[in-house]
Amino acid sequence: MGDTNNSKPVAAKKPRKYVADWRIPHRRSVEPRDIPTLEEAKAIIDRLYESGVPFFTKELIQDMWDQTKREPTPDKIITKDITGATVRCNVEMGRVCRMRDAEDDTELMYVCKDLALNYNCRAHLTNEIDRRHFSLSHWEPCSVIIMHKTQKLDSKTKEIVPQRGPLDREVVAKIFHDKTQEWKESPACEKLKTILSSSAKDHEINKVVAFALGTMSFQHFNEEGILDTSYGWRSAFQNALLVTITEWLKERDHKEKVPCYSQDPAQSEVDKEILDEVGIEVVDDPRGWLEVDEQSVVFSVAPNVPVKEIITDIARPAIIIWCRVKFLDGLDQRCTDPDSSRVRAMMEGYELYEFGPDQNIFCDLAIYIRKLVAAPTPSDGRFS
């Protein structure tokens, strides 16, 4: 499937590249602790991981989020790291920070605004240690921490620089309509429905939850500074697939509505309006994680957060559609959504099905359907 959107590009000024979208504030252990060597720190992380200690739980995520929503905004958030130690995360709301632009060595200024959660799987925690090179001055291996959304400031006026808004609703609606039609007519769509109908007909399913499907409405400029209105076509295809899953489930269970949630901070108000019309509710992080359970379908495409690790720790969904889990030694664990040993172990409880979508649109997606029709139950925060 290729991009068939023939919208005429619009000339526009190419915006300056700005990379400081998020800032992770300082954090420190509340109690005094011995600082391990680099090798000892890695060994502690590995030991806890291999022992089955969950790095992510719904309780931890919910507690962190509840703290960030308190009024007035607290000056610190309290959490636990993977060793069980209490950690204080400083809140830096309103702090003005400076950085150097690597492209032209000019100074950039930005201000810390809304709070959000940041997720660190084992590979991320280990990679953080690798970046220390020589020694650790402090060590707080937290799987869930806070971060601030940042906004750029004008270096002269100190005013917030307005960000680009989404594409016009009519443009985005056309992109979604065109790609939905193209997806529905594809062999991959038909095969997906066939696999679900034949292999998941007996699974109890009550909702669909998607992660990292991107935005259909982002104003993308090419290297010549031309606005490309077809940028959102991949996201449109992925959302079309999500609609197919919900329609299959409604038909299977003879229901008028099936709860369907999509979580991605990139989604705009325009995305929300258009997706709401087809039964997809766009939710803020961390609502998606909290909705996932053993009666869910989970759908994710090439995320910038460790979706696989988080899902592995919190649930055993009935159906999972995400980038193929590779059972190979020496995997690159520096990617944002690695195939860890714990993820691979979970996949032993699922049947793999190929449905062959275009990798340029969906990456290397595969369907995983849980072997057990009856939902498994966790024990002491772990799944067997």
mmCIF file of C-alpha atoms in Angstrom, residues 29-215:
data_model
loop_
_atom_site.group_PDB
_atom_site.id
_atom_site.type_symbol
_atom_site.label_atom_id
_atom_site.label_comp_id
_atom_site.label_asym_id
_atom_site.label_seq_id
_atom_site.Cartn_x
_atom_site.Cartn_y
_atom_site.Cartn_z
ATOM 1 C CA SER A 29 16.842 9.073 47.351
ATOM 2 C CA VAL A 30 15.118 10.138 50.552
ATOM 3 C CA GLU A 31 17.153 7.812 52.761
ATOM 4 C CA PRO A 32 20.960 7.648 52.751
ATOM 5 C CA ARG A 33 22.252 4.769 50.650
ATOM 6 C CA ASP A 34 25.547 3.315 49.563
ATOM 7 C CA ILE A 35 26.378 4.157 45.969
ATOM 8 C CA PRO A 36 27.328 1.007 44.032
ATOM 9 C CA THR A 37 29.956 0.813 41.343
ATOM 10 C CA LEU A 38 28.805 0.787 37.722
ATOM 11 C CA GLU A 39 29.185 -2.984 37.606
ATOM 12 C CA GLU A 40 27.351 -3.475 40.902
ATOM 13 C CA ALA A 41 24.461 -1.246 39.795
ATOM 14 C CA LYS A 42 23.988 -3.247 36.599
ATOM 15 C CA ALA A 43 24.114 -6.490 38.574
ATOM 16 C CA ILE A 44 21.390 -5.244 40.946
ATOM 17 C CA ILE A 45 19.109 -4.316 38.033
ATOM 18 C CA ASP A 46 19.686 -7.652 36.325
ATOM 19 C CA ARG A 47 19.146 -9.642 39.533
ATOM 20 C CA LEU A 48 15.858 -7.929 40.326
ATOM 21 C CA TYR A 49 14.668 -8.309 36.738
ATOM 22 C CA GLU A 50 15.538 -11.978 36.431
ATOM 23 C CA SER A 51 13.928 -12.696 39.814
ATOM 24 C CA GLY A 52 10.592 -11.523 38.413
ATOM 25 C CA VAL A 53 10.180 -8.328 40.436
ATOM 26 C CA PRO A 54 7.722 -6.208 38.396
ATOM 27 C CA PHE A 55 9.255 -2.920 37.304
ATOM 28 C CA PHE A 56 5.813 -1.579 36.341
ATOM 29 C CA THR A 57 2.544 -1.955 38.226
ATOM 30 C CA LYS A 58 -0.790 -0.213 37.817
ATOM 31 C CA GLU A 59 -0.581 0.849 41.453
ATOM 32 C CA LEU A 60 2.760 2.604 40.925
ATOM 33 C CA ILE A 61 1.582 4.322 37.740
ATOM 34 C CA GLN A 62 -1.719 5.394 39.309
ATOM 35 C CA ASP A 63 -0.038 6.736 42.444
ATOM 36 C CA MET A 64 2.492 8.778 40.471
ATOM 37 C CA TRP A 65 -0.239 10.223 38.266
ATOM 38 C CA ASP A 66 -2.487 11.050 41.218
ATOM 39 C CA GLN A 67 0.337 13.033 42.795
ATOM 40 C CA THR A 68 0.922 15.059 39.616
ATOM 41 C CA LYS A 69 -2.775 16.059 39.484
ATOM 42 C CA ARG A 70 -2.982 17.463 42.998
ATOM 43 C CA GLU A 71 -3.977 21.107 43.465
ATOM 44 C CA PRO A 72 -1.969 23.148 44.051
ATOM 45 C CA THR A 73 0.869 21.485 42.140
ATOM 46 C CA PRO A 74 3.231 19.864 44.674
ATOM 47 C CA ASP A 75 6.909 20.813 44.796
ATOM 48 C CA LYS A 76 7.924 17.151 44.819
ATOM 49 C CA ILE A 77 6.624 13.732 43.804
ATOM 50 C CA ILE A 78 7.436 10.702 45.952
ATOM 51 C CA THR A 79 7.971 7.300 44.368
ATOM 52 C CA LYS A 80 9.802 4.020 44.873
ATOM 53 C CA ASP A 81 12.681 2.779 42.761
ATOM 54 C CA ILE A 82 13.010 -0.870 41.723
ATOM 55 C CA THR A 83 14.954 -1.695 44.918
ATOM 56 C CA GLY A 84 12.105 -0.407 47.086
ATOM 57 C CA ALA A 85 13.928 2.764 48.172
ATOM 58 C CA THR A 86 11.917 5.975 48.484
ATOM 59 C CA VAL A 87 12.842 8.617 45.903
ATOM 60 C CA ARG A 88 11.919 12.314 45.721
ATOM 61 C CA CYS A 89 11.383 13.789 42.256
ATOM 62 C CA ASN A 90 11.618 17.582 42.214
ATOM 63 C CA VAL A 91 8.841 19.477 40.430
ATOM 64 C CA GLU A 92 10.232 22.342 38.338
ATOM 65 C CA MET A 93 7.025 23.972 37.128
ATOM 66 C CA GLY A 94 7.830 27.380 35.643
ATOM 67 C CA ARG A 95 11.595 26.930 35.716
ATOM 68 C CA VAL A 96 13.404 28.615 32.835
ATOM 69 C CA CYS A 97 16.263 26.560 31.367
ATOM 70 C CA ARG A 98 18.890 27.240 28.745
ATOM 71 C CA MET A 99 20.673 25.067 26.216
ATOM 72 C CA ARG A 100 22.924 25.521 23.189
ATOM 73 C CA ASP A 101 21.567 24.876 19.713
ATOM 74 C CA ALA A 102 23.906 22.313 18.181
ATOM 75 C CA GLU A 103 23.165 23.590 14.663
ATOM 76 C CA ASP A 104 24.304 27.194 15.049
ATOM 77 C CA ASP A 105 25.570 27.413 18.665
ATOM 78 C CA THR A 106 22.914 29.946 19.653
ATOM 79 C CA GLU A 107 21.303 29.881 23.071
ATOM 80 C CA LEU A 108 17.819 28.409 23.371
ATOM 81 C CA MET A 109 15.522 29.079 26.290
ATOM 82 C CA TYR A 110 12.576 27.005 27.397
ATOM 83 C CA VAL A 111 10.205 26.867 30.342
ATOM 84 C CA CYS A 112 8.959 23.777 32.206
ATOM 85 C CA LYS A 113 5.189 23.376 31.968
ATOM 86 C CA ASP A 114 2.786 20.435 32.366
ATOM 87 C CA LEU A 115 3.807 17.263 34.196
ATOM 88 C CA ALA A 116 3.818 13.837 32.536
ATOM 89 C CA LEU A 117 5.179 10.384 33.331
ATOM 90 C CA ASN A 118 8.339 8.848 31.897
ATOM 91 C CA TYR A 119 8.897 5.082 31.773
ATOM 92 C CA ASN A 120 12.237 3.278 32.104
ATOM 93 C CA CYS A 121 12.526 -0.448 31.437
ATOM 94 C CA ARG A 122 15.547 -2.542 32.400
ATOM 95 C CA ALA A 123 17.436 -1.700 29.202
ATOM 96 C CA HIS A 124 16.871 2.038 29.732
ATOM 97 C CA LEU A 125 18.120 1.860 33.331
ATOM 98 C CA THR A 126 21.205 -0.082 32.269
ATOM 99 C CA ASN A 127 21.916 2.281 29.379
ATOM 100 C CA GLU A 128 21.721 5.210 31.789
ATOM 101 C CA ILE A 129 24.495 3.597 33.808
ATOM 102 C CA ASP A 130 26.570 3.115 30.657
ATOM 103 C CA ARG A 131 26.362 6.842 30.009
ATOM 104 C CA ARG A 132 27.990 7.544 33.393
ATOM 105 C CA HIS A 133 31.240 5.986 32.062
ATOM 106 C CA PHE A 134 33.358 6.237 35.224
ATOM 107 C CA SER A 135 31.272 6.307 38.394
ATOM 108 C CA LEU A 136 27.870 7.003 39.924
ATOM 109 C CA SER A 137 27.545 10.120 42.065
ATOM 110 C CA HIS A 138 23.996 9.096 42.959
ATOM 111 C CA TRP A 139 21.716 6.258 41.904
ATOM 112 C CA GLU A 140 17.929 6.107 41.829
ATOM 113 C CA PRO A 141 16.844 3.306 39.433
ATOM 114 C CA CYS A 142 13.212 4.370 38.988
ATOM 115 C CA SER A 143 11.031 2.681 36.405
ATOM 116 C CA VAL A 144 8.451 5.516 36.526
ATOM 117 C CA ILE A 145 9.482 9.147 37.005
ATOM 118 C CA ILE A 146 8.053 12.547 36.154
ATOM 119 C CA MET A 147 8.987 14.888 33.344
ATOM 120 C CA HIS A 148 7.908 18.333 32.209
ATOM 121 C CA LYS A 149 6.524 19.302 28.842
ATOM 122 C CA THR A 150 8.579 22.324 27.772
ATOM 123 C CA GLN A 151 7.811 25.363 25.656
ATOM 124 C CA LYS A 152 10.343 27.498 23.864
ATOM 125 C CA LEU A 153 10.893 31.103 24.956
ATOM 126 C CA ASP A 154 11.938 34.026 22.809
ATOM 127 C CA SER A 155 15.464 34.864 23.983
ATOM 128 C CA LYS A 156 14.758 38.613 23.739
ATOM 129 C CA THR A 157 11.164 39.043 24.917
ATOM 130 C CA LYS A 158 11.127 35.978 27.211
ATOM 131 C CA GLU A 159 7.637 35.258 25.862
ATOM 132 C CA ILE A 160 6.494 31.744 24.924
ATOM 133 C CA VAL A 161 7.015 31.044 21.219
ATOM 134 C CA PRO A 162 3.718 29.784 19.749
ATOM 135 C CA GLN A 163 3.888 26.206 18.536
ATOM 136 C CA ARG A 164 2.575 25.046 15.196
ATOM 137 C CA GLY A 165 -1.045 24.054 15.358
ATOM 138 C CA PRO A 166 -2.537 20.963 13.717
ATOM 139 C CA LEU A 167 -3.643 20.806 10.093
ATOM 140 C CA ASP A 168 -7.157 21.946 9.274
ATOM 141 C CA ARG A 169 -9.820 19.468 10.222
ATOM 142 C CA GLU A 170 -11.020 19.058 6.643
ATOM 143 C CA VAL A 171 -7.523 18.111 5.469
ATOM 144 C CA VAL A 172 -7.081 15.548 8.229
ATOM 145 C CA ALA A 173 -10.552 14.096 7.688
ATOM 146 C CA LYS A 174 -9.760 13.535 4.010
ATOM 147 C CA ILE A 175 -6.447 11.830 4.835
ATOM 148 C CA PHE A 176 -8.209 9.506 7.279
ATOM 149 C CA HIS A 177 -11.074 8.751 4.883
ATOM 150 C CA ASP A 178 -8.767 7.989 1.959
ATOM 151 C CA LYS A 179 -6.450 5.742 3.951
ATOM 152 C CA THR A 180 -9.344 3.968 5.635
ATOM 153 C CA GLN A 181 -10.781 3.054 2.239
ATOM 154 C CA GLU A 182 -7.381 1.894 1.023
ATOM 155 C CA TRP A 183 -6.890 -0.223 4.133
ATOM 156 C CA LYS A 184 -10.351 -1.816 3.899
ATOM 157 C CA GLU A 185 -9.641 -2.892 0.315
ATOM 158 C CA SER A 186 -6.260 -4.428 1.158
ATOM 159 C CA PRO A 187 -5.565 -8.180 1.479
ATOM 160 C CA ALA A 188 -4.004 -7.520 4.901
ATOM 161 C CA CYS A 189 -7.296 -6.173 6.252
ATOM 162 C CA GLU A 190 -9.202 -9.226 5.052
ATOM 163 C CA LYS A 191 -6.596 -11.573 6.496
ATOM 164 C CA LEU A 192 -6.677 -9.767 9.853
ATOM 165 C CA LYS A 193 -10.432 -10.273 10.121
ATOM 166 C CA THR A 194 -10.111 -13.924 9.108
ATOM 167 C CA ILE A 195 -7.459 -14.605 11.769
ATOM 168 C CA LEU A 196 -9.466 -12.884 14.497
ATOM 169 C CA SER A 197 -12.676 -14.704 13.552
ATOM 170 C CA SER A 198 -11.056 -18.134 13.429
ATOM 171 C CA SER A 199 -8.523 -17.950 16.275
ATOM 172 C CA ALA A 200 -9.979 -15.518 18.826
ATOM 173 C CA LYS A 201 -13.659 -16.379 18.595
ATOM 174 C CA ASP A 202 -13.782 -17.871 22.112
ATOM 175 C CA HIS A 203 -11.728 -15.256 23.955
ATOM 176 C CA GLU A 204 -13.612 -12.919 26.259
ATOM 177 C CA ILE A 205 -12.797 -9.386 25.101
ATOM 178 C CA ASN A 206 -14.290 -6.187 26.490
ATOM 179 C CA LYS A 207 -12.136 -3.374 25.106
ATOM 180 C CA VAL A 208 -9.416 -2.329 22.668
ATOM 181 C CA VAL A 209 -6.437 -0.214 23.760
ATOM 182 C CA ALA A 210 -3.912 1.325 21.357
ATOM 183 C CA PHE A 211 -0.560 2.968 21.995
ATOM 184 C CA ALA A 212 1.694 5.154 19.847
ATOM 185 C CA LEU A 213 -0.394 5.417 16.675
ATOM 186 C CA GLY A 214 0.880 8.953 16.130
ATOM 187 C CA THR A 215 -0.952 11.992 14.836
#
